[in-house]
XYZ file of C-alpha atoms in Angstrom:
456
model
C 0.556 -0.260 -0.034
C 1.435 3.108 -0.887
C 2.075 5.727 2.001
C -0.667 8.621 1.821
C 0.820 11.648 0.901
C 2.412 15.100 2.356
C -1.064 17.484 3.387
C -0.547 19.540 1.428
C 1.228 23.008 2.987
C 0.675 21.145 5.692
C 3.438 18.767 6.794
C 5.310 19.555 3.702
C 5.877 23.005 4.368
C 6.818 21.377 9.565
C 10.230 19.796 7.390
C 10.807 22.649 5.159
C 10.307 24.615 7.654
C 12.427 22.215 10.748
C 14.844 22.362 8.002
C 15.322 26.073 8.289
C 15.273 26.116 12.110
C 17.245 23.360 12.013
C 19.949 25.638 9.384
C 19.197 28.732 11.262
C 20.034 27.379 14.618
C 23.839 26.003 13.293
C 24.481 29.440 11.683
C 24.027 31.208 15.770
C 25.767 28.426 16.980
C 28.585 28.783 15.230
C 28.704 32.298 15.045
C 28.150 31.864 18.885
C 31.370 29.431 18.994
C 33.315 31.474 17.125
C 32.105 34.698 18.862
C 33.152 33.276 23.055
C 36.425 31.580 21.300
C 38.041 34.545 19.209
C 36.722 37.726 21.431
C 35.586 36.694 24.486
C 31.959 37.788 23.777
C 28.682 36.860 24.949
C 27.175 38.681 22.881
C 27.785 40.033 18.753
C 27.288 42.963 16.063
C 28.081 42.743 13.030
C 27.690 45.070 10.539
C 28.862 45.483 7.935
C 30.142 49.682 6.743
C 30.887 51.255 3.470
C 34.244 53.261 2.845
C 34.097 56.083 0.557
C 37.083 56.634 -2.252
C 39.071 54.819 -5.111
C 39.172 51.054 -2.634
C 36.631 49.998 -0.449
C 36.573 47.722 2.182
C 34.401 46.093 4.378
C 34.136 46.712 8.066
C 33.689 44.323 10.517
C 32.036 46.006 13.909
C 31.508 44.130 17.024
C 30.102 45.342 19.572
C 31.372 43.193 23.036
C 29.854 42.084 26.269
C 31.025 39.642 28.963
C 31.299 39.268 32.513
C 34.450 36.590 32.254
C 37.291 37.563 30.560
C 40.160 38.783 33.080
C 40.009 41.491 34.653
C 42.229 44.311 33.547
C 43.383 47.556 35.848
C 46.012 50.575 34.543
C 49.178 49.644 35.011
C 52.168 51.777 37.352
C 54.413 54.380 36.686
C 56.962 51.005 37.366
C 55.477 48.872 34.772
C 56.488 48.697 31.149
C 54.171 47.755 29.573
C 55.924 46.895 26.247
C 57.264 43.200 29.371
C 54.157 43.521 31.408
C 50.886 42.353 31.432
C 47.755 43.504 34.004
C 46.376 42.132 37.111
C 43.000 40.686 37.778
C 40.717 43.339 40.396
C 37.405 41.464 39.832
C 36.453 43.888 37.147
C 37.156 43.032 33.243
C 37.956 45.512 30.887
C 34.669 44.035 29.021
C 32.366 45.158 31.836
C 33.866 48.684 31.849
C 33.043 49.166 28.415
C 29.245 48.238 29.742
C 28.703 49.346 32.850
C 29.848 53.214 31.462
C 27.786 53.020 28.332
C 24.822 54.102 28.429
C 23.667 53.979 24.847
C 25.221 51.553 21.909
C 28.197 52.848 21.081
C 30.020 51.276 18.839
C 33.810 52.009 18.447
C 35.830 51.014 15.577
C 37.069 47.079 16.832
C 40.033 47.057 17.035
C 41.792 43.732 16.545
C 40.247 44.149 13.057
C 41.607 47.791 12.860
C 45.423 46.055 13.913
C 45.128 43.233 10.613
C 43.596 45.894 8.338
C 46.583 48.752 9.672
C 49.359 44.833 9.222
C 48.691 44.619 5.845
C 49.429 47.986 4.965
C 45.197 48.461 4.006
C 44.340 51.354 6.491
C 45.208 55.134 7.550
C 44.823 56.038 10.826
C 43.181 60.311 10.904
C 44.975 62.281 14.113
C 41.747 64.835 14.176
C 43.687 67.915 16.843
C 41.598 70.157 18.346
C 43.999 72.728 19.392
C 44.255 73.145 23.583
C 42.994 69.369 24.092
C 46.053 67.940 24.767
C 46.555 67.526 20.832
C 50.373 68.265 20.072
C 50.852 64.639 22.760
C 49.028 62.963 20.068
C 51.739 64.161 18.297
C 54.574 62.781 20.148
C 52.502 59.757 20.928
C 52.065 58.952 16.716
C 55.879 60.850 16.156
C 54.624 62.720 13.726
C 56.622 65.675 15.454
C 60.138 66.821 12.853
C 62.249 66.346 15.535
C 60.849 62.417 15.145
C 61.999 59.720 12.627
C 58.023 57.717 12.070
C 57.237 60.962 9.157
C 60.106 60.284 6.404
C 60.447 62.591 4.559
C 58.261 65.258 7.172
C 56.458 68.041 5.219
C 57.507 70.045 8.397
C 60.771 70.214 6.987
C 59.499 72.201 3.619
C 58.675 74.876 6.049
C 61.229 77.441 6.046
C 63.887 76.348 3.985
C 66.493 78.172 3.509
C 66.244 80.657 0.111
C 62.395 79.609 0.131
C 59.629 82.038 1.571
C 57.342 80.550 0.802
C 57.456 76.303 -0.279
C 54.231 75.099 -2.773
C 54.121 72.064 -2.518
C 53.578 72.565 1.860
C 51.245 75.428 1.093
C 48.857 72.269 -0.942
C 49.149 70.132 1.883
C 49.523 72.020 4.863
C 47.282 74.295 3.762
C 45.491 73.044 0.905
C 46.862 76.310 -0.567
C 47.908 77.020 -4.281
C 48.848 80.065 -4.884
C 52.009 79.796 -7.425
C 52.299 83.563 -8.582
C 53.431 84.444 -4.541
C 54.207 80.976 -3.761
C 56.877 79.759 -5.749
C 59.977 77.804 -3.593
C 59.042 74.291 -5.470
C 61.928 72.085 -3.240
C 60.061 68.842 -3.202
C 57.296 69.630 -5.962
C 58.286 67.046 -8.605
C 61.334 64.552 -6.605
C 59.858 60.896 -6.462
C 60.337 60.368 -2.122
C 57.847 63.290 -1.799
C 56.078 62.267 -4.209
C 55.150 58.396 -2.505
C 55.306 59.964 1.050
C 53.076 57.469 3.163
C 52.278 60.674 5.917
C 50.976 63.451 5.763
C 51.763 65.174 9.535
C 50.678 68.568 9.721
C 48.047 69.939 7.936
C 46.426 73.490 9.664
C 42.555 73.970 7.325
C 38.937 73.627 8.727
C 37.802 74.296 5.282
C 40.807 71.645 3.902
C 37.702 69.412 1.546
C 36.017 72.551 0.634
C 39.060 74.223 -1.000
C 40.415 70.943 -2.406
C 37.436 70.214 -4.388
C 38.414 74.322 -5.512
C 41.247 72.983 -6.898
C 41.389 72.469 -11.061
C 41.804 68.149 -11.636
C 45.775 68.011 -11.783
C 46.220 69.691 -8.526
C 42.906 67.578 -7.285
C 44.857 64.568 -8.333
C 48.637 65.705 -6.166
C 47.116 65.793 -2.748
C 44.283 62.537 -3.769
C 46.960 60.744 -4.501
C 49.378 61.356 -1.495
C 46.034 60.623 0.686
C 46.058 57.285 -0.890
C 49.153 56.427 -0.053
C 48.984 58.304 3.674
C 48.538 55.028 6.633
C 48.576 58.313 7.999
C 47.194 62.046 8.396
C 47.683 64.626 11.515
C 46.604 68.228 11.532
C 44.404 70.959 12.664
C 40.950 70.000 10.147
C 37.294 68.620 10.488
C 35.340 65.643 10.303
C 35.262 63.823 6.518
C 39.002 64.851 5.730
C 38.896 60.477 4.469
C 36.593 61.955 1.769
C 39.753 63.235 -0.374
C 41.446 59.665 0.005
C 43.046 57.274 2.034
C 43.943 53.177 1.937
C 41.599 50.812 1.912
C 39.900 51.549 5.697
C 40.183 54.002 8.327
C 40.336 55.390 11.462
C 40.287 58.836 13.570
C 41.297 59.976 17.181
C 40.924 62.026 18.943
C 41.106 64.381 21.857
C 38.704 66.770 23.579
C 38.858 69.688 27.057
C 36.247 70.677 28.963
C 34.869 73.716 26.415
C 35.424 76.634 28.706
C 39.135 76.096 29.875
C 40.122 75.084 25.741
C 39.088 78.707 25.184
C 40.954 80.119 28.167
C 43.551 78.227 27.218
C 43.668 78.472 23.125
C 43.943 82.931 24.594
C 46.921 82.435 26.343
C 48.662 80.496 23.710
C 48.325 83.131 21.340
C 48.726 85.520 23.370
C 51.835 83.165 24.203
C 52.979 83.337 19.942
C 52.356 86.342 19.858
C 49.575 85.879 17.035
C 47.280 88.931 18.934
C 49.031 92.111 17.566
C 50.315 90.804 13.817
C 46.820 89.571 12.175
C 44.381 91.794 14.735
C 45.929 94.641 16.188
C 43.567 96.358 17.797
C 43.565 92.726 19.722
C 46.973 93.321 20.999
C 45.148 95.062 23.707
C 42.147 93.311 23.602
C 40.662 91.795 27.149
C 39.305 88.786 27.463
C 36.122 90.104 28.319
C 35.852 91.604 24.619
C 36.666 88.446 22.781
C 34.300 86.650 24.603
C 31.058 89.372 24.156
C 32.378 90.599 21.083
C 31.037 88.318 18.235
C 32.313 90.644 15.920
C 35.787 90.337 17.087
C 38.042 89.745 14.231
C 40.062 87.070 15.589
C 39.665 83.959 17.081
C 35.797 83.777 16.891
C 35.775 80.496 15.459
C 37.653 78.962 18.878
C 35.070 80.431 21.208
C 31.525 78.634 20.545
C 30.622 74.897 19.701
C 34.332 74.136 18.248
C 34.560 70.799 19.076
C 30.950 70.130 17.781
C 31.410 72.216 14.514
C 34.683 70.046 13.601
C 33.580 66.570 14.415
C 30.450 67.145 13.119
C 31.356 69.627 9.806
C 28.492 69.973 8.298
C 26.911 73.055 7.737
C 28.500 74.236 10.494
C 30.532 77.218 9.151
C 30.129 80.704 7.487
C 26.108 81.025 6.952
C 26.174 83.464 3.945
C 22.544 84.731 1.366
C 22.483 83.225 -0.532
C 24.809 83.677 -3.799
C 27.644 84.005 -1.843
C 31.568 82.677 -2.995
C 32.474 79.748 -2.266
C 35.714 81.052 -1.038
C 33.291 83.635 1.534
C 31.754 80.668 3.162
C 35.564 78.834 4.266
C 35.897 78.864 7.888
C 38.664 78.722 9.480
C 40.692 79.703 13.229
C 39.924 83.729 11.966
C 36.383 83.434 11.643
C 34.233 86.197 13.229
C 31.461 84.418 15.497
C 28.660 86.741 14.068
C 29.131 84.602 10.602
C 28.932 81.668 12.075
C 26.058 79.074 11.753
C 24.401 78.410 14.580
C 24.702 75.233 16.454
C 21.425 73.481 17.445
C 21.418 69.422 18.419
C 21.103 67.982 15.425
C 24.609 69.799 15.066
C 25.583 68.066 18.140
C 23.454 64.593 17.702
C 25.040 64.638 14.482
C 28.761 65.328 16.380
C 28.029 62.354 18.986
C 27.652 60.443 16.083
C 31.010 60.827 14.218
C 32.857 60.453 18.060
C 31.154 57.351 18.370
C 32.439 55.560 15.813
C 36.368 56.498 16.147
C 38.396 54.263 17.022
C 40.065 56.061 19.710
C 38.404 59.290 21.753
C 40.787 60.445 25.258
C 39.357 63.294 27.945
C 42.996 65.583 27.706
C 42.668 66.307 31.339
C 43.167 62.959 31.458
C 45.932 61.715 28.917
C 47.918 60.151 32.137
C 45.758 57.323 31.622
C 47.286 56.712 28.147
C 51.156 58.167 28.846
C 51.709 54.851 30.363
C 50.049 52.743 27.278
C 51.967 54.917 24.293
C 53.525 52.019 23.166
C 50.431 49.567 22.761
C 49.058 52.500 20.472
C 52.861 52.705 18.111
C 51.800 48.246 18.289
C 48.209 48.743 17.456
C 48.776 51.250 14.281
C 51.642 49.574 13.438
C 54.382 52.402 13.412
C 57.350 52.640 12.603
C 58.990 53.514 15.993
C 57.236 52.255 19.475
C 57.103 54.987 21.328
C 58.065 54.406 25.302
C 56.251 55.526 27.862
C 55.044 58.986 27.919
C 56.577 60.677 30.986
C 53.942 61.771 32.768
C 54.970 65.822 32.426
C 52.363 68.133 30.629
C 53.144 68.568 26.197
C 53.882 71.958 24.481
C 52.341 73.597 27.920
C 51.506 76.946 27.828
C 54.288 79.803 29.646
C 53.493 83.510 29.527
C 56.642 86.075 30.097
C 55.695 89.508 32.324
C 55.333 90.964 29.670
C 52.086 88.911 28.927
C 50.663 89.640 32.469
C 48.196 91.461 31.740
C 46.503 89.622 28.900
C 46.756 86.326 30.832
C 43.820 84.756 31.575
C 43.055 81.922 34.426
C 39.522 79.809 34.142
C 38.944 80.363 38.185
C 39.309 83.552 37.594
C 36.907 83.931 35.091
C 33.935 86.696 35.650
C 30.885 85.135 36.478
C 28.508 86.889 34.140
C 32.733 85.609 30.931
C 31.873 82.053 32.511
C 28.338 82.194 32.459
C 28.480 84.079 28.930
C 31.416 81.691 27.566
C 29.242 78.140 29.725
C 26.280 79.352 27.283
C 27.935 79.865 23.664
C 29.620 75.860 24.179
C 26.743 74.024 25.552
C 26.732 71.768 23.153
C 30.171 71.197 23.757
C 29.756 70.851 27.770
C 27.213 67.960 26.589
C 29.885 66.327 24.169
C 32.626 66.555 26.606
C 30.459 64.676 29.421
C 29.538 61.994 26.806
C 33.136 62.309 25.720
C 34.014 61.056 29.336
C 33.122 57.504 29.379
C 34.507 57.193 25.416
C 37.949 57.679 26.627
C 37.117 54.901 29.868
C 35.968 52.472 26.972
C 38.710 53.572 24.414
C 41.331 53.233 27.049
C 39.856 49.575 29.052
C 39.829 48.915 25.055
C 43.450 49.745 25.009
C 44.426 47.984 27.579
C 42.858 44.549 26.790
C 43.862 44.496 23.295
C 47.401 45.175 24.198
C 47.106 42.309 27.507
C 45.748 39.550 24.717
C 48.885 40.397 22.058
C 51.100 39.777 25.675
C 49.938 36.577 25.719
């Protein structure tokens, strides 16, 4: 007797559903086993990011949570973190990450990123915010002209003997190309400079806009340099990677309390004498005028939510009437505050979203947590030079002579009205700084964890 035919739409469907269910269970079991073995994770979220540029690379983002991983604490001053691992204190780096994360934070996973740098398929962008421990990043990544990480180092082109202006330096440093007024041609046709893999010093917040204003040959020259670069450092706005990079890219930055940062920026420019030559009347201006006068002609871009503007870089620059030229819309440090677009919650959320996609984010006031980890950072990004643990000293401090005493400002001595005005001008930066504290803790914990696993 022939077996009964399966009931249409029931037994056969159930059979197919069971096969589907078994397949799904096997897939997730395999994924869970892989995650547990290789990442010590109980929860993994995989995201694929399509990276812009001439080369495309898919980055797998892993959000890791775990209560059972080895515990790691900060290295002491005596620890040589190139040799010793961290002790156990009953609380893991993974747990630290979870404790400080109120919302889902997607900093780039370090191990896949490290593999890309080992393979020469990645570029790190050091977004160095002025007067926010940016010089510490400069030393940590050995991009100073006195160091050997970047050879050739474009800083060597500044102030060459016999040249008043070097064309290649101006192009890469400021994104400016003016053959008539900048005629120094040293290094322009040198193959070593055409194949440089490190852009050590950029200083322009409108770099990308300037780049798009150039003729095709000049754009191509800049783009080739960016596509070859494994490291790009300087004072610039988020989005510089759109010009070019290796297969994938990662950002690193530091933030500082906004009021302290503005005060430090003012004092730094007094120390370096930059106020008087640029705007003569400003040389004798008081800090209160700098803060209260929206038309103050020096440093306006620095006084109002500067970190949010730089980290979002979407409609946070000059706001002019329709029909204004592209050049008029460029924003730099000297742009008066009165010309700047108002920063809103949308810009703050944009900046925070970008910040949460970085590889490492640090708080300037807590760089003592990071300085001992300098060798770990060097190995993570496959630097040519392994930097030793940095001494717990201030790098590139603002020091003022007696002649500047009358212009010196201290955060704790601000008048109540001026302090309130600065707080109002930087309310979105203050919120960003508060969130950034969480990212600092996560970044330090992840560095310790990665450094420990690498030495195992």
